Tab-separated table of C-alpha atoms and ligand atoms in Angstrom:
chain	number	residue	atom	x	y	z
F	1	MET	CA	-33.216	203.480	18.177
F	2	ILE	CA	-36.280	206.542	18.639
F	3	LYS	CA	-34.550	209.538	19.107
F	4	LYS	CA	-35.504	211.626	21.465
F	5	LEU	CA	-36.881	215.052	20.708
F	6	ASN	CA	-37.656	217.934	23.316
F	7	ILE	CA	-40.230	219.914	20.570
F	8	GLY	CA	-43.047	221.903	20.708
F	9	CYS	CA	-44.591	225.343	20.099
F	10	HIS	CA	-46.068	228.314	21.000
F	11	LEU	CA	-49.090	228.265	23.003
F	12	THR	CA	-51.511	230.758	24.651
F	13	VAL	CA	-51.734	230.988	28.437
F	14	SER	CA	-55.618	232.389	28.328
F	15	LYS	CA	-57.630	229.141	29.689
F	16	GLY	CA	-54.814	228.350	32.048
F	17	TYR	CA	-52.147	226.034	32.863
F	18	GLU	CA	-52.512	222.670	33.080
F	19	TYR	CA	-54.326	222.981	30.216
F	20	MET	CA	-51.499	223.581	28.129
F	21	GLY	CA	-49.538	221.053	29.483
F	22	LYS	CA	-52.661	218.576	28.418
F	23	LYS	CA	-52.665	220.403	25.047
F	24	ILE	CA	-49.160	219.510	23.742
F	25	LEU	CA	-49.447	216.235	24.606
F	26	GLU	CA	-52.171	216.105	22.606
F	27	LEU	CA	-50.137	217.997	19.525
F	28	GLY	CA	-46.944	215.254	20.105
F	29	GLY	CA	-44.413	217.523	22.390
F	30	ASN	CA	-43.499	217.462	25.294
F	31	THR	CA	-42.843	221.404	26.341
F	32	PHE	CA	-44.056	224.605	24.500
F	33	GLN	CA	-43.782	227.979	25.243
F	34	TYR	CA	-46.343	230.467	25.964
F	35	PHE	CA	-46.391	234.538	26.835
F	36	SER	CA	-46.230	235.872	29.955
F	37	ARG	CA	-48.893	237.889	29.909
F	38	ASN	CA	-51.272	240.032	26.946
F	39	PRO	CA	-48.660	240.111	23.830
F	40	ARG	CA	-49.505	243.786	23.707
F	41	GLY	CA	-50.767	244.207	26.787
F	42	GLY	CA	-49.565	244.756	30.762
F	43	SER	CA	-52.164	243.633	32.784
F	44	VAL	CA	-52.001	240.205	33.427
F	45	LYS	CA	-54.500	237.517	35.645
F	46	GLU	CA	-53.270	236.681	39.192
F	47	LEU	CA	-52.459	232.831	39.161
F	48	ASN	CA	-54.499	230.582	40.421
F	49	HIS	CA	-51.507	227.213	42.307
F	50	ALA	CA	-54.145	224.900	42.041
F	51	ASP	CA	-53.944	224.761	38.010
F	52	ILE	CA	-49.908	225.156	38.498
F	53	GLU	CA	-49.648	222.098	39.940
F	54	ARG	CA	-51.458	220.436	37.962
F	55	LEU	CA	-49.503	221.368	35.839
F	56	LYS	CA	-46.487	219.980	37.446
F	57	HIS	CA	-47.728	216.834	37.757
F	58	ILE	CA	-48.199	216.254	33.984
F	59	MET	CA	-44.810	217.777	33.515
F	60	GLU	CA	-43.287	215.464	35.949
F	61	ASP	CA	-45.450	212.382	34.760
F	62	ASN	CA	-44.840	212.909	31.198
F	63	ASP	CA	-40.534	213.958	30.429
F	64	PHE	CA	-40.868	217.537	30.050
F	65	ALA	CA	-38.106	219.557	29.016
F	66	PRO	CA	-37.884	223.165	30.268
F	67	ILE	CA	-41.601	225.386	29.679
F	68	LEU	CA	-40.267	228.944	28.208
F	69	THR	CA	-42.572	231.906	29.414
F	70	HIS	CA	-42.078	234.551	26.425
F	71	ALA	CA	-42.323	238.316	27.905
F	72	PRO	CA	-44.167	241.087	25.952
F	73	TYR	CA	-43.652	242.299	22.560
F	74	THR	CA	-44.040	245.777	23.988
F	75	LEU	CA	-40.932	245.494	26.774
F	76	ASN	CA	-38.817	247.434	24.934
F	77	MET	CA	-35.790	247.101	27.530
F	78	ALA	CA	-33.786	250.165	25.306
F	79	ALA	CA	-36.488	252.309	24.665
F	80	ALA	CA	-36.199	256.292	24.667
F	81	LYS	CA	-39.573	257.187	26.175
F	82	ASP	CA	-38.912	257.134	30.328
F	83	GLU	CA	-42.876	256.025	29.893
F	84	THR	CA	-42.229	253.271	28.193
F	85	TYR	CA	-39.183	252.296	29.914
F	86	ASP	CA	-40.330	252.344	32.872
F	87	PHE	CA	-43.874	250.453	31.853
F	88	ALA	CA	-40.614	247.810	30.906
F	89	LYS	CA	-38.660	247.226	34.152
F	90	ARG	CA	-41.846	246.744	35.836
F	91	VAL	CA	-43.364	244.179	33.430
F	92	PHE	CA	-40.440	242.429	33.181
F	93	ARG	CA	-40.073	242.530	37.637
F	94	GLU	CA	-43.153	241.191	37.960
F	95	ASP	CA	-42.803	238.429	35.859
F	96	LEU	CA	-39.665	237.723	37.352
F	97	GLU	CA	-41.132	236.862	40.636
F	98	ARG	CA	-44.188	235.713	38.862
F	99	LEU	CA	-41.788	232.949	37.683
F	100	GLU	CA	-40.596	231.872	41.291
F	101	LEU	CA	-44.697	230.118	41.911
F	102	LEU	CA	-43.808	228.699	37.974
F	103	PRO	CA	-42.594	225.609	36.978
F	104	GLY	CA	-40.738	226.996	33.796
F	105	LYS	CA	-37.491	228.429	35.222
F	106	LEU	CA	-36.221	230.352	31.965
F	107	TYR	CA	-37.646	233.768	30.566
F	108	ASN	CA	-36.747	234.920	27.138
F	109	PHE	CA	-37.442	238.735	26.089
F	110	HIS	CA	-36.463	240.924	23.030
F	111	PRO	CA	-33.791	243.346	23.907
F	112	GLY	CA	-35.145	246.688	22.587
F	113	SER	CA	-34.898	248.631	20.101
F	114	PRO	CA	-33.603	252.480	20.619
F	115	GLY	CA	-34.885	254.364	17.719
F	116	ASP	CA	-32.503	256.239	16.717
F	117	LYS	CA	-30.904	257.108	20.179
F	118	GLY	CA	-28.379	254.157	18.640
F	119	ARG	CA	-27.199	251.134	18.833
F	120	GLU	CA	-24.838	251.758	21.680
F	121	TRP	CA	-26.877	254.210	23.902
F	122	GLY	CA	-30.095	250.893	23.857
F	123	LEU	CA	-27.232	248.270	24.759
F	124	GLU	CA	-26.169	250.604	27.881
F	125	ARG	CA	-29.487	251.244	28.312
F	126	ILE	CA	-31.203	247.502	28.448
F	127	ILE	CA	-28.025	246.533	30.927
F	128	LYS	CA	-28.903	249.601	33.142
F	129	GLY	CA	-32.683	248.266	33.158
F	130	LEU	CA	-31.933	244.849	33.848
F	131	ASN	CA	-29.635	245.457	37.008
F	132	GLU	CA	-32.080	247.304	38.289
F	133	VAL	CA	-35.189	244.908	38.182
F	134	VAL	CA	-33.281	241.572	38.186
F	135	PHE	CA	-33.166	240.197	41.562
F	136	LYS	CA	-30.693	238.352	44.168
F	137	GLU	CA	-33.050	235.938	44.722
F	138	ALA	CA	-34.155	235.382	41.319
F	139	THR	CA	-34.154	231.878	40.043
F	140	SER	CA	-34.739	232.020	36.531
F	141	THR	CA	-32.619	232.145	33.995
F	142	ILE	CA	-33.565	234.769	31.898
F	143	LEU	CA	-32.512	234.454	28.121
F	144	PHE	CA	-31.574	237.166	25.668
F	145	GLU	CA	-33.350	236.355	21.809
F	146	VAL	CA	-31.062	236.984	18.677
F	147	MET	CA	-33.824	239.300	16.917
F	148	ALA	CA	-33.674	239.284	12.898
F	149	GLY	CA	-31.920	243.077	12.882
F	150	LYS	CA	-35.780	244.805	11.502
F	151	GLY	CA	-35.704	248.484	12.993
F	152	SER	CA	-33.425	249.987	15.432
F	153	GLU	CA	-33.524	246.190	17.152
F	154	ILE	CA	-30.513	245.601	18.913
F	155	GLY	CA	-29.683	241.707	19.092
F	156	SER	CA	-29.364	240.804	15.834
F	157	SER	CA	-25.283	240.405	15.989
F	158	PHE	CA	-23.871	237.607	18.661
F	159	GLU	CA	-21.458	240.325	19.213
F	160	GLU	CA	-24.198	242.094	21.009
F	161	ILE	CA	-25.507	239.405	22.549
F	162	LYS	CA	-22.334	238.786	23.950
F	163	TYR	CA	-22.085	242.476	25.105
F	164	LEU	CA	-24.800	241.976	27.600
F	165	LEU	CA	-24.426	239.104	28.200
F	166	ASP	CA	-20.541	240.547	29.501
F	167	ASN	CA	-21.713	243.672	31.268
F	168	VAL	CA	-24.963	242.743	33.246
F	169	ASP	CA	-24.305	242.287	36.756
F	170	ASP	CA	-25.753	238.343	37.765
F	171	LYS	CA	-24.542	237.047	34.907
F	172	GLU	CA	-25.080	233.725	35.396
F	173	LYS	CA	-28.579	233.882	35.786
F	174	TYR	CA	-28.723	234.608	31.510
F	175	GLY	CA	-28.397	233.050	28.738
F	176	VAL	CA	-29.715	232.937	24.950
F	177	CYS	CA	-32.385	231.896	22.965
F	178	LEU	CA	-31.484	231.587	19.278
F	179	ASP	CA	-34.769	231.801	16.771
F	180	THR	CA	-33.496	229.885	13.520
F	181	CYS	CA	-35.807	232.206	11.064
F	182	HIS	CA	-33.642	235.771	13.237
F	183	LEU	CA	-30.257	234.294	12.839
F	184	TYR	CA	-31.104	233.242	8.996
F	185	GLU	CA	-32.752	237.014	8.439
F	186	GLY	CA	-30.029	238.548	10.479
F	187	GLY	CA	-27.219	237.078	7.612
F	188	TYR	CA	-26.067	234.036	9.436
F	189	ASP	CA	-25.943	231.343	6.946
F	190	ILE	CA	-28.070	228.141	9.218
F	191	VAL	CA	-28.438	226.478	6.208
F	192	ASN	CA	-25.063	226.487	3.646
F	193	ASP	CA	-22.959	226.832	6.813
F	194	LEU	CA	-24.226	225.642	10.007
F	195	GLU	CA	-21.398	224.988	11.206
F	196	GLY	CA	-19.042	227.719	10.464
F	197	VAL	CA	-22.145	229.683	12.167
F	198	LEU	CA	-22.028	227.803	15.541
F	199	ILE	CA	-18.268	227.676	15.499
F	200	LYS	CA	-18.066	232.077	15.392
F	201	LEU	CA	-21.701	231.076	18.150
F	202	ASP	CA	-19.438	229.561	20.539
F	203	GLN	CA	-16.111	231.257	20.662
F	204	LEU	CA	-18.685	234.653	21.080
F	205	ILE	CA	-20.558	233.212	23.118
F	206	GLY	CA	-20.462	229.934	24.095
F	207	ILE	CA	-22.992	226.359	23.146
F	208	ASP	CA	-23.967	225.761	26.342
F	209	ARG	CA	-25.715	229.593	27.453
F	210	VAL	CA	-28.043	228.598	24.425
F	211	LYS	CA	-30.987	227.402	26.739
F	212	ALA	CA	-33.602	227.010	23.918
F	213	ILE	CA	-33.741	227.307	20.268
F	214	HIS	CA	-37.307	229.239	18.230
F	215	LEU	CA	-37.503	226.258	15.157
F	216	ASN	CA	-38.790	228.346	12.326
F	217	ASP	CA	-38.788	228.424	8.895
F	218	SER	CA	-37.912	232.349	7.223
F	219	LYS	CA	-40.112	234.164	4.365
F	220	ASN	CA	-37.735	235.877	3.628
F	221	PRO	CA	-33.776	235.637	2.204
F	222	LEU	CA	-30.592	235.702	4.211
F	223	GLY	CA	-29.799	238.834	5.637
F	224	ALA	CA	-33.031	240.151	5.081
F	225	LYS	CA	-33.391	241.124	8.656
F	226	LYS	CA	-37.511	241.131	8.649
F	227	ASP	CA	-38.355	239.287	10.964
F	228	ARG	CA	-41.464	237.444	9.013
F	229	HIS	CA	-41.391	233.121	10.423
F	230	GLU	CA	-43.008	230.591	7.650
F	231	ARG	CA	-44.025	227.300	8.188
F	232	ILE	CA	-41.046	224.599	8.357
F	233	GLY	CA	-40.255	223.431	4.688
F	234	GLU	CA	-41.836	225.865	3.530
F	235	GLY	CA	-39.174	228.564	3.264
F	236	THR	CA	-36.222	230.693	2.687
F	237	ILE	CA	-34.456	227.439	5.206
F	238	GLY	CA	-36.471	225.036	3.590
F	239	LEU	CA	-37.224	221.095	5.294
F	240	ALA	CA	-32.781	220.057	4.838
F	241	GLY	CA	-32.583	223.230	6.748
F	242	ILE	CA	-34.845	222.773	9.635
F	243	MET	CA	-33.526	218.906	10.158
F	244	ASN	CA	-29.607	220.286	10.027
F	245	ILE	CA	-30.589	221.932	13.236
F	246	VAL	CA	-32.560	219.843	15.403
F	247	SER	CA	-30.607	216.782	14.036
F	248	HIS	CA	-27.055	218.637	15.133
F	249	PRO	CA	-25.326	216.654	17.806
F	250	GLN	CA	-24.423	220.851	19.694
F	251	LEU	CA	-27.716	221.315	19.051
F	252	ARG	CA	-29.962	218.910	19.686
F	253	ASP	CA	-30.620	218.028	23.130
F	254	LYS	CA	-31.495	222.076	23.465
F	255	PRO	CA	-35.856	222.265	24.277
F	256	PHE	CA	-37.079	223.782	20.540
F	257	PHE	CA	-40.457	225.724	19.753
F	258	LEU	CA	-42.067	226.534	16.868
F	259	GLU	CA	-43.430	229.573	16.065
F	260	THR	CA	-44.663	228.862	12.801
F	261	PRO	CA	-47.609	231.132	11.283
F	262	ASN	CA	-49.910	227.637	12.065
F	263	GLU	CA	-52.946	226.832	13.806
F	264	GLU	CA	-52.429	224.046	16.508
F	265	ASP	CA	-53.020	221.785	13.465
F	266	GLY	CA	-50.494	222.455	11.513
F	267	TYR	CA	-48.701	222.666	15.156
F	268	LYS	CA	-49.073	219.334	15.240
F	269	LYS	CA	-48.068	218.133	11.790
F	270	GLU	CA	-44.809	219.862	11.734
F	271	ILE	CA	-43.651	217.707	15.128
F	272	ALA	CA	-44.614	214.719	14.038
F	273	LEU	CA	-42.979	215.523	10.643
F	274	ILE	CA	-39.645	216.368	12.448
F	275	LYS	CA	-39.809	213.640	14.740
F	276	GLU	CA	-40.300	211.198	11.751
F	277	ILE	CA	-37.173	212.391	9.676
F	278	LEU	CA	-35.814	212.502	12.735
F	279	ASN	CA	-36.225	209.290	13.594
F	280	ASN	CA	-36.085	207.448	10.242
F	281	GLY	CA	-33.656	209.687	7.799
F	282	ASN	CA	-30.441	210.251	9.972
Y	1	LIG	FE1	-39.203	236.929	20.372
Y	2	LIG	FE1	-38.545	234.079	18.686
Y	3	LIG	ZN1	-39.668	236.469	15.280
């Protein structure tokens, strides 16, 4: 029996929404992730409604899994500088408003880096900012991405993610995005003890709150906290480790998104490889 897998990769929005829908089908996937705007910048194109309608049709006709919108990297909701903080809040609010018009209703962001202000200060800063910009009518689910813990990054432990989930207003609007590279580099041994990591995740957060998984191998060893993605099977997690995750009964129905260092052709090969092993292997 062919096992259904919801998988896609990161695509660029610059050629429009319909284009991404067609592109991911060409690459063998049924979902994709894209940056809401230039990952470094602020400005954003006006939405083209006809283009969005065409993507909606592609999604309906091809049994898509939820697509994932990723906030720009420059959005730092824990920023110490008011200017940076205000920029983050403005972009976040604008993105959430735009998402109301788009077929994807998952908005993923990096919780933020408070610099030398410290973790507790950073956590409170994020919560305050979110409570200011997440409006009541918003129907999207906002995902905290679990981070590798580079620099002062918040969100590299399940405890911190839990703290955020427990302390924002409108808790039902929030969920979690796992990233396999970040987990591993953050010190969670998903290679030798996936079961143990998932038990901890379930106890603290609940696996049902995981709405998306970034599927990446890692260039660095367990706990390195550097955040360097590697191609599937070429890193420290390895192909067996990746397949273990994709085929795990508690994870296998989630949407997976490749963010590996690849061009389109490389993504196509990785999607095909993972599907093939999943269907022949176990
Ligand atoms: Fe990310
Ligand atoms: Fe990621
Ligand atoms: Zn990363």
